[in-house]
CSV table of C-alpha atoms in Angstrom, one decimal:
chain,number,residue,atom,x,y,z
A,1,MET,CA,0.0,0.0,0.0
A,2,VAL,CA,3.0,2.4,0.5
A,3,GLY,CA,4.2,2.4,-3.1
A,4,PRO,CA,1.7,4.9,-4.6
A,5,TYR,CA,2.6,7.4,-1.9
A,6,ARG,CA,6.4,7.5,-2.3
A,7,GLY,CA,6.5,9.6,-5.4
A,8,LEU,CA,4.4,12.4,-3.9
A,9,PHE,CA,7.2,13.9,-1.9
A,10,SER,CA,9.8,14.3,-4.7
A,11,THR,CA,8.3,17.7,-5.6
A,12,PRO,CA,10.3,20.6,-4.0
A,13,GLY,CA,8.5,22.2,-1.1
A,14,VAL,CA,6.0,19.4,-0.6
A,15,LYS,CA,7.5,18.0,2.6
A,16,GLY,CA,7.5,21.5,4.2
A,17,PHE,CA,3.8,22.2,3.7
A,18,VAL,CA,2.7,18.6,4.5
A,19,ILE,CA,4.5,18.6,7.9
A,20,ALA,CA,3.3,22.1,8.8
A,21,GLY,CA,-0.2,21.3,7.7
A,22,PHE,CA,-0.2,18.2,9.8
A,23,VAL,CA,0.8,20.0,13.0
A,24,GLY,CA,-1.6,22.8,12.3
A,25,ARG,CA,-4.5,20.3,11.8
A,26,MET,CA,-3.9,18.5,15.1
A,27,PRO,CA,-6.3,20.9,16.9
A,28,MET,CA,-9.2,20.0,14.6
A,29,SER,CA,-9.7,16.7,16.6
A,30,MET,CA,-8.8,18.4,19.9
A,31,LEU,CA,-10.7,21.7,20.0
A,32,GLY,CA,-14.3,20.5,20.2
A,33,LEU,CA,-13.6,17.6,22.6
A,34,GLY,CA,-11.3,19.8,24.7
A,35,ILE,CA,-14.1,22.4,25.1
A,36,ILE,CA,-16.6,19.6,25.9
A,37,LEU,CA,-14.3,18.2,28.6
A,38,LEU,CA,-13.5,21.6,30.1
A,39,ILE,CA,-17.1,22.9,30.2
A,40,GLU,CA,-18.5,19.5,31.5
A,41,ALA,CA,-15.9,19.5,34.3
A,42,LEU,CA,-17.0,23.0,35.3
A,43,THR,CA,-20.7,22.7,34.9
A,44,ASP,CA,-21.4,18.9,35.2
A,45,SER,CA,-23.7,19.2,32.2
A,46,PHE,CA,-23.1,17.6,28.8
A,47,ALA,CA,-25.9,19.7,27.4
A,48,MET,CA,-24.0,22.9,28.3
A,49,ALA,CA,-20.8,21.5,27.0
A,50,GLY,CA,-22.4,20.4,23.8
A,51,ALA,CA,-24.0,23.8,23.3
A,52,VAL,CA,-20.7,25.7,23.7
A,53,ALA,CA,-18.9,23.3,21.3
A,54,ALA,CA,-21.8,23.7,18.9
A,55,THR,CA,-21.4,27.4,19.0
A,56,VAL,CA,-17.8,27.1,18.0
A,57,ASN,CA,-18.6,24.8,15.1
A,58,ILE,CA,-21.5,26.9,13.8
A,59,SER,CA,-19.4,30.1,13.7
A,60,TYR,CA,-16.6,28.1,12.0
A,61,ALA,CA,-19.1,26.7,9.5
A,62,VAL,CA,-20.5,30.2,8.7
A,63,ALA,CA,-17.1,31.8,8.3
A,64,ALA,CA,-15.3,29.0,6.3
A,65,PRO,CA,-16.7,29.8,2.8
A,66,LEU,CA,-15.9,33.5,3.3
A,67,THR,CA,-12.4,32.6,4.4
A,68,GLY,CA,-12.0,30.3,1.3
A,69,ARG,CA,-13.2,33.1,-1.0
A,70,LEU,CA,-10.7,35.5,0.6
A,71,VAL,CA,-7.9,33.0,0.1
A,72,ASP,CA,-8.9,32.5,-3.5
A,73,ARG,CA,-8.8,36.2,-4.0
A,74,PHE,CA,-5.7,37.3,-2.0
A,75,GLY,CA,-3.7,34.2,-1.4
A,76,GLN,CA,-3.3,31.8,1.5
A,77,ALA,CA,-0.6,33.5,3.6
A,78,ARG,CA,-2.2,37.0,3.6
A,79,VAL,CA,-5.4,35.6,5.0
A,80,ILE,CA,-4.5,32.9,7.4
A,81,VAL,CA,-1.8,34.7,9.4
A,82,PRO,CA,-4.1,37.3,10.9
A,83,LEU,CA,-6.9,34.8,11.3
A,84,THR,CA,-4.6,32.5,13.3
A,85,LEU,CA,-3.5,35.2,15.6
A,86,ALA,CA,-7.1,36.2,16.2
A,87,HIS,CA,-8.0,32.6,16.8
A,88,GLY,CA,-5.3,32.2,19.4
A,89,THR,CA,-6.5,35.3,21.2
A,90,ALA,CA,-10.1,34.2,21.2
A,91,LEU,CA,-9.3,30.7,22.5
A,92,THR,CA,-7.2,32.2,25.3
A,93,GLY,CA,-10.2,34.4,26.1
A,94,LEU,CA,-12.5,31.4,26.3
A,95,MET,CA,-10.2,29.6,28.7
A,96,LEU,CA,-9.9,32.8,30.9
A,97,CYS,CA,-13.7,33.2,31.0
A,98,ALA,CA,-13.9,29.5,32.2
A,99,GLN,CA,-11.1,30.0,34.7
A,100,PHE,CA,-12.7,33.0,36.3
A,101,ARG,CA,-16.3,31.6,36.2
A,102,ALA,CA,-17.5,34.4,34.0
A,103,PRO,CA,-21.2,34.4,33.0
A,104,ALA,CA,-22.3,31.7,30.6
A,105,TRP,CA,-22.9,34.2,27.8
A,106,SER,CA,-19.2,35.0,27.8
A,107,LEU,CA,-18.4,31.3,26.9
A,108,PHE,CA,-20.7,31.5,23.9
A,109,ALA,CA,-19.4,35.0,22.9
A,110,THR,CA,-15.8,33.8,22.9
A,111,GLY,CA,-16.8,30.6,21.3
A,112,VAL,CA,-18.2,32.5,18.3
A,113,LEU,CA,-14.9,34.3,17.9
A,114,VAL,CA,-12.9,31.0,18.2
A,115,GLY,CA,-14.9,29.3,15.5
A,116,ALA,CA,-15.1,32.3,13.1
A,117,SER,CA,-11.3,32.7,13.2
A,118,ALA,CA,-10.4,29.0,12.8
A,119,VAL,CA,-8.6,28.1,9.5
A,120,SER,CA,-9.7,25.2,7.4
A,121,LEU,CA,-6.1,24.1,6.9
A,122,GLY,CA,-7.1,20.8,5.3
A,123,SER,CA,-8.8,22.7,2.4
A,124,LEU,CA,-5.6,24.8,2.0
A,125,VAL,CA,-3.4,21.7,1.9
A,126,ARG,CA,-5.6,20.0,-0.7
A,127,ALA,CA,-5.7,23.2,-2.7
A,128,ARG,CA,-1.8,23.1,-2.9
A,129,TRP,CA,-1.9,19.5,-4.0
A,130,SER,CA,-4.4,20.4,-6.7
A,131,HIS,CA,-2.2,23.2,-7.9
A,132,LEU,CA,0.9,21.0,-8.0
A,133,LEU,CA,-0.7,17.9,-9.4
A,134,ALA,CA,-3.5,19.2,-11.6
A,135,GLY,CA,-4.4,16.7,-14.2
A,136,SER,CA,-2.2,14.0,-12.8
A,137,ALA,CA,-3.3,10.5,-11.6
A,138,ARG,CA,-1.2,11.1,-8.5
A,139,LEU,CA,-3.8,13.6,-7.2
A,140,HIS,CA,-5.9,10.6,-6.1
A,141,ALA,CA,-3.0,9.3,-4.0
A,142,ALA,CA,-2.4,12.9,-2.7
A,143,PHE,CA,-6.0,13.3,-1.5
A,144,SER,CA,-5.9,9.8,0.0
A,145,PHE,CA,-2.7,10.6,1.9
A,146,GLU,CA,-4.3,13.8,3.3
A,147,SER,CA,-7.3,11.8,4.4
A,148,VAL,CA,-5.0,9.4,6.1
A,149,ALA,CA,-3.2,12.3,7.7
A,150,ASP,CA,-6.6,13.6,8.9
A,151,GLU,CA,-7.3,10.2,10.5
A,152,VAL,CA,-3.9,10.1,12.2
A,153,VAL,CA,-4.9,13.4,13.7
A,154,PHE,CA,-8.2,11.9,14.8
A,155,VAL,CA,-6.5,8.9,16.3
A,156,ALA,CA,-3.9,10.9,18.2
A,157,GLY,CA,-5.9,14.0,19.0
A,158,PRO,CA,-8.8,12.7,21.1
A,159,ALA,CA,-6.6,10.4,23.1
A,160,LEU,CA,-4.1,13.2,23.8
A,161,VAL,CA,-6.7,15.8,24.7
A,162,THR,CA,-8.7,13.4,26.9
A,163,ALA,CA,-5.5,12.3,28.7
A,164,LEU,CA,-4.4,15.9,29.3
A,165,ALA,CA,-7.8,17.1,30.4
A,166,THR,CA,-8.6,14.2,32.7
A,167,MET,CA,-5.1,13.4,34.1
A,168,VAL,CA,-3.3,16.7,34.1
A,169,ASN,CA,-5.7,19.7,34.0
A,170,PRO,CA,-9.0,20.5,32.3
A,171,TYR,CA,-7.3,23.3,30.4
A,172,ALA,CA,-4.2,21.4,29.4
A,173,GLY,CA,-5.7,19.9,26.2
A,174,LEU,CA,-6.8,23.2,24.9
A,175,ILE,CA,-3.4,24.8,25.6
A,176,VAL,CA,-1.6,22.1,23.6
A,177,ALA,CA,-4.2,22.6,20.8
A,178,LEU,CA,-3.5,26.3,20.8
A,179,VAL,CA,0.3,25.8,20.5
A,180,CYS,CA,-0.2,23.4,17.6
A,181,THR,CA,-2.5,25.8,15.8
A,182,ILE,CA,-0.2,28.8,16.0
A,183,ALA,CA,3.0,26.9,15.3
A,184,GLY,CA,1.7,24.7,12.4
A,185,THR,CA,-0.4,27.4,10.6
A,186,LEU,CA,2.3,30.1,10.7
A,187,ALA,CA,4.9,27.5,9.5
A,188,PHE,CA,2.4,26.5,6.7
A,189,ALA,CA,2.0,30.2,5.7
A,190,MET,CA,5.8,30.6,5.4
A,191,GLN,CA,5.9,27.8,2.7
A,192,ARG,CA,5.3,30.3,-0.2
A,193,GLY,CA,6.9,28.3,-3.0
A,194,THR,CA,4.0,25.9,-3.2
A,195,GLU,CA,1.2,28.4,-2.5
A,196,PRO,CA,-1.3,28.4,-5.4
A,197,PRO,CA,-1.0,31.7,-7.4
A,198,VAL,CA,-3.8,34.3,-7.4
A,199,ASN,CA,-5.0,35.3,-10.8
A,200,ARG,CA,-6.4,38.7,-10.2
A,201,GLY,CA,-7.5,39.2,-13.7
A,202,GLU,CA,-10.2,36.4,-13.6
A,203,ARG,CA,-13.8,37.0,-13.0
A,204,ARG,CA,-14.9,35.7,-9.6
A,205,SER,CA,-18.6,36.0,-9.8
A,206,GLY,CA,-20.8,33.1,-8.4
A,207,SER,CA,-20.2,30.7,-5.7
A,208,PRO,CA,-19.4,26.9,-5.8
A,209,ILE,CA,-22.5,26.2,-3.7
A,210,THR,CA,-24.7,27.0,-6.7
A,211,ILE,CA,-23.3,24.0,-8.5
A,212,PRO,CA,-25.8,21.1,-7.9
A,213,GLY,CA,-23.1,18.5,-7.2
A,214,VAL,CA,-21.4,20.7,-4.6
A,215,ALA,CA,-24.8,21.5,-2.9
A,216,LEU,CA,-25.5,17.7,-2.8
A,217,LEU,CA,-22.1,16.9,-1.4
A,218,SER,CA,-22.6,19.6,1.2
A,219,CYS,CA,-25.9,18.1,2.3
A,220,VAL,CA,-24.3,14.6,2.6
A,221,PHE,CA,-21.4,15.9,4.6
A,222,LEU,CA,-23.8,17.9,6.9
A,223,ALA,CA,-25.4,14.6,7.9
A,224,MET,CA,-22.0,12.9,8.3
A,225,GLY,CA,-20.8,15.8,10.4
A,226,ALA,CA,-23.8,15.2,12.7
A,227,VAL,CA,-22.6,11.7,13.1
A,228,PHE,CA,-19.1,12.8,14.0
A,229,GLY,CA,-20.3,15.5,16.4
A,230,SER,CA,-22.7,13.2,18.2
A,231,VAL,CA,-20.4,10.2,18.4
A,232,ASP,CA,-17.7,12.4,19.9
A,233,LEU,CA,-19.9,13.6,22.7
A,234,ILE,CA,-21.9,10.5,23.3
A,235,THR,CA,-18.7,8.3,23.4
A,236,VAL,CA,-17.3,10.6,26.2
A,237,ALA,CA,-20.6,10.1,28.1
A,238,PHE,CA,-20.7,6.3,27.3
A,239,ALA,CA,-17.2,5.9,28.8
A,240,GLU,CA,-18.1,7.9,31.9
A,241,GLU,CA,-21.3,5.9,32.4
A,242,HIS,CA,-19.2,2.8,32.5
A,243,GLY,CA,-16.6,4.2,34.9
A,244,ALA,CA,-13.9,4.6,32.3
A,245,LYS,CA,-13.9,8.2,31.3
A,246,PRO,CA,-10.2,8.3,30.4
A,247,ALA,CA,-10.9,5.5,27.8
A,248,ALA,CA,-13.1,7.9,25.8
A,249,GLY,CA,-10.1,9.1,23.8
A,250,LEU,CA,-9.1,5.6,23.0
A,251,LEU,CA,-12.6,4.7,21.8
A,252,LEU,CA,-12.7,7.8,19.5
A,253,ALA,CA,-9.2,6.8,18.4
A,254,ALA,CA,-10.6,3.4,17.4
A,255,PHE,CA,-13.3,5.2,15.3
A,256,ALA,CA,-10.6,7.2,13.5
A,257,GLY,CA,-8.3,4.2,13.3
A,258,GLY,CA,-10.7,2.3,11.1
A,259,SER,CA,-10.8,5.3,8.7
A,260,LEU,CA,-7.0,5.5,8.7
A,261,VAL,CA,-6.6,1.9,7.6
A,262,SER,CA,-9.2,2.1,4.9
A,263,GLY,CA,-7.7,5.4,3.7
A,264,LEU,CA,-4.3,3.8,3.1
A,265,TRP,CA,-6.0,0.8,1.3
A,266,TYR,CA,-8.3,3.1,-0.8
A,267,GLY,CA,-5.5,5.4,-1.9
A,268,ALA,CA,-3.2,2.6,-3.0
A,269,ARG,CA,-5.7,1.1,-5.4
A,270,ARG,CA,-6.4,2.2,-9.0
A,271,TRP,CA,-10.1,2.3,-9.4
A,272,LYS,CA,-12.2,1.5,-12.5
A,273,LEU,CA,-15.4,2.3,-10.8
A,274,SER,CA,-16.6,5.9,-11.3
A,275,LEU,CA,-16.2,8.5,-8.6
A,276,ARG,CA,-20.0,8.7,-8.4
A,277,GLY,CA,-20.3,4.9,-7.9
A,278,ARG,CA,-17.5,4.9,-5.3
A,279,PHE,CA,-19.1,7.7,-3.3
A,280,VAL,CA,-22.6,6.1,-3.2
A,281,ARG,CA,-21.2,2.7,-2.1
A,282,ALA,CA,-19.0,4.3,0.6
A,283,ILE,CA,-21.8,6.2,2.3
A,284,GLY,CA,-23.9,3.0,2.2
A,285,VAL,CA,-21.1,1.0,4.0
A,286,PHE,CA,-20.8,3.9,6.5
A,287,ALA,CA,-24.4,3.6,7.5
A,288,VAL,CA,-24.2,-0.2,7.8
A,289,GLY,CA,-21.1,0.0,9.9
A,290,LEU,CA,-22.7,2.3,12.5
A,291,THR,CA,-25.6,-0.1,13.2
A,292,PRO,CA,-23.9,-2.2,16.0
A,293,ILE,CA,-22.9,0.7,18.2
A,294,ALA,CA,-26.4,1.5,19.3
A,295,LEU,CA,-26.7,-2.1,20.6
A,296,ILE,CA,-23.5,-2.3,22.7
A,297,GLY,CA,-23.2,-1.8,26.4
A,298,ASP,CA,-19.6,-2.8,27.1
A,299,VAL,CA,-16.6,-0.5,26.7
A,300,ARG,CA,-14.3,-3.4,25.6
A,301,VAL,CA,-16.7,-4.4,22.8
A,302,MET,CA,-17.4,-0.8,21.8
A,303,ALA,CA,-13.7,-0.2,20.7
A,304,PRO,CA,-13.7,-2.8,17.9
A,305,ALA,CA,-17.3,-1.8,16.9
A,306,LEU,CA,-16.2,1.8,16.5
A,307,PHE,CA,-13.2,0.7,14.5
A,308,LEU,CA,-15.4,-1.2,12.1
A,309,ALA,CA,-17.8,1.8,11.9
A,310,GLY,CA,-14.9,4.1,10.9
A,311,LEU,CA,-13.8,2.0,7.9
A,312,ALA,CA,-15.9,3.8,5.4
A,313,ILE,CA,-15.1,7.4,6.5
A,314,SER,CA,-11.9,7.9,4.5
A,315,PRO,CA,-13.2,6.5,1.2
A,316,THR,CA,-16.2,8.8,1.5
A,317,ILE,CA,-14.2,11.9,2.3
A,318,ILE,CA,-11.5,11.2,-0.3
A,319,THR,CA,-14.1,10.7,-3.0
A,320,GLY,CA,-16.0,13.7,-1.9
A,321,TYR,CA,-13.0,16.0,-2.2
A,322,THR,CA,-12.0,14.5,-5.5
A,323,LEU,CA,-15.5,15.2,-6.8
A,324,ILE,CA,-15.3,18.8,-5.6
A,325,GLU,CA,-11.9,19.1,-7.4
A,326,GLN,CA,-13.6,18.0,-10.6
A,327,LEU,CA,-16.9,19.9,-10.3
A,328,VAL,CA,-15.5,23.4,-9.2
A,329,PRO,CA,-13.5,25.8,-11.4
A,330,ALA,CA,-9.9,26.2,-10.3
A,331,ARG,CA,-10.4,29.9,-9.5
A,332,LEU,CA,-13.0,28.9,-6.8
A,333,LEU,CA,-11.4,25.7,-5.6
A,334,THR,CA,-10.5,26.7,-2.0
A,335,GLU,CA,-14.0,28.1,-1.5
A,336,GLY,CA,-15.4,24.9,-3.0
A,337,MET,CA,-13.5,22.7,-0.6
A,338,SER,CA,-14.4,25.1,2.3
A,339,TRP,CA,-18.1,24.3,1.7
A,340,VAL,CA,-17.3,20.7,2.7
A,341,SER,CA,-15.7,22.0,5.9
A,342,THR,CA,-18.7,24.2,6.4
A,343,ALA,CA,-21.2,21.4,6.0
A,344,VAL,CA,-19.2,19.1,8.4
A,345,GLY,CA,-19.0,22.0,10.8
A,346,PHE,CA,-22.7,22.6,10.9
A,347,GLY,CA,-23.3,18.9,11.2
A,348,VAL,CA,-20.8,18.6,14.1
A,349,ALA,CA,-22.6,21.5,15.8
A,350,LEU,CA,-26.0,19.9,15.4
A,351,GLY,CA,-24.6,16.5,16.4
A,352,ALA,CA,-22.9,17.9,19.6
A,353,TRP,CA,-26.1,19.8,20.6
A,354,ALA,CA,-28.5,16.9,19.9
A,355,GLY,CA,-26.0,14.3,21.4
A,356,GLY,CA,-25.8,16.3,24.6
A,357,ARG,CA,-29.5,16.7,25.0
A,358,LEU,CA,-30.3,13.1,24.2
A,359,THR,CA,-27.5,11.8,26.4
A,360,ASP,CA,-28.8,13.8,29.4
A,361,ALA,CA,-32.3,12.7,28.7
A,362,PHE,CA,-32.0,9.0,27.7
A,363,GLY,CA,-28.4,7.9,28.4
A,364,ALA,CA,-25.5,7.5,26.1
A,365,SER,CA,-26.3,4.0,24.6
A,366,ASN,CA,-29.7,5.2,23.5
A,367,ALA,CA,-28.4,8.5,22.2
A,368,TYR,CA,-26.2,6.6,19.6
A,369,GLY,CA,-29.5,6.0,17.7
A,370,PHE,CA,-29.3,9.6,16.6
A,371,SER,CA,-25.9,9.0,15.0
A,372,PHE,CA,-27.3,6.0,13.1
A,373,ALA,CA,-30.3,8.0,11.9
A,374,CYS,CA,-28.0,10.7,10.5
A,375,ALA,CA,-26.0,8.1,8.6
A,376,ILE,CA,-29.2,6.8,7.0
A,377,LEU,CA,-30.1,10.4,6.0
A,378,ALA,CA,-26.7,10.8,4.4
A,379,VAL,CA,-27.3,7.6,2.3
A,380,ILE,CA,-30.8,8.8,1.2
A,381,ILE,CA,-29.5,12.2,0.1
A,382,GLY,CA,-26.5,10.8,-1.6
A,383,ILE,CA,-28.3,8.1,-3.6
A,384,GLY,CA,-31.3,10.4,-4.4
A,385,GLY,CA,-29.1,13.1,-5.9
A,386,SER,CA,-26.3,11.0,-7.3
A,387,ALA,CA,-27.0,12.0,-10.9
A,388,TRP,CA,-25.5,15.5,-10.0
A,389,LEU,CA,-22.2,13.8,-9.2
A,390,ARG,CA,-21.3,12.9,-12.8
A,391,THR,CA,-17.9,14.5,-13.5
A,392,PRO,CA,-16.6,15.7,-16.8
A,393,ILE,CA,-13.2,14.0,-16.4
A,394,PRO,CA,-12.9,10.3,-15.5
A,395,GLN,CA,-10.7,9.5,-12.5
A,396,GLN,CA,-8.6,6.4,-12.1
């Protein structure tokens, strides 16, 4: 499986932006869970914790397309440097509000600023790959590698933030996330040689979301984001209900671990099946894989069940980003990819809010039913609108 990935790093400058992008993306699996662990520790309410985390995700989801449009217009470095500094300031403010027991509204206010200033670094990394490998068959391997990198982040991040928050200090996980954000994103911005050029002479009217295929993918990823957000919060509650709260990070790592393994396998293959066919099949497998988790009441059994449930995540995401790359004009590519981040962000917010409410009302095991229902919704939307996913250029 390693062979197809070796040639990706021979291009000058690639290693620099890949490493910086990886460090800068670590907080994407740590921020929401770190906020949930911090607020729950202070308020003893998963509903309140989920609401604050949802606020962060909603503001991020609203701002991401605008950030993508600014990047397409002015370039990556000019946009993400000030945003990263603002994000660091806002996250520090949220932790200070929590530390000094400020009114609840202050947590939501700073949460809005944290989300609005967050950078969708995964979209920027993929935009660089698209610029460097446009029209090349290696782009499939590059997108697969980035999905695997995302899953490494989601394997390591939850375990790290949970260990720090439960064994060191409730604030420790967010502090580490803050350091990774600033160091990784600023280092990424300094890699100017691989930054996609800005063509100021091209017309930039319209938005990628008006393209039917992009709108459909956004709806599918909205439902998938609800799965991710609810599983994150419900799994923390599930582990706590069974007297093993520190194991929550390991359970979530198992979920991401399944996606990591399937991402390596998927990227190493040369596919004859169309992108559309792959996408529909992947979301179908995703829904089927989630079925057992609503029926399990043992932490030891839940870990392998979550691993199996995660196997279809990477193939779905890889195919989704490849579809976006084929459906969206190059001049709007960053914004187009940002709509995926926006959809997932809204979904995560909805999932965190609903997961918190349902967990407090019915218990964690029953709340997993919401995650399964969202996966079924993703399948229905994806299959129903799959005709919009036909791409002009066949992919191998």
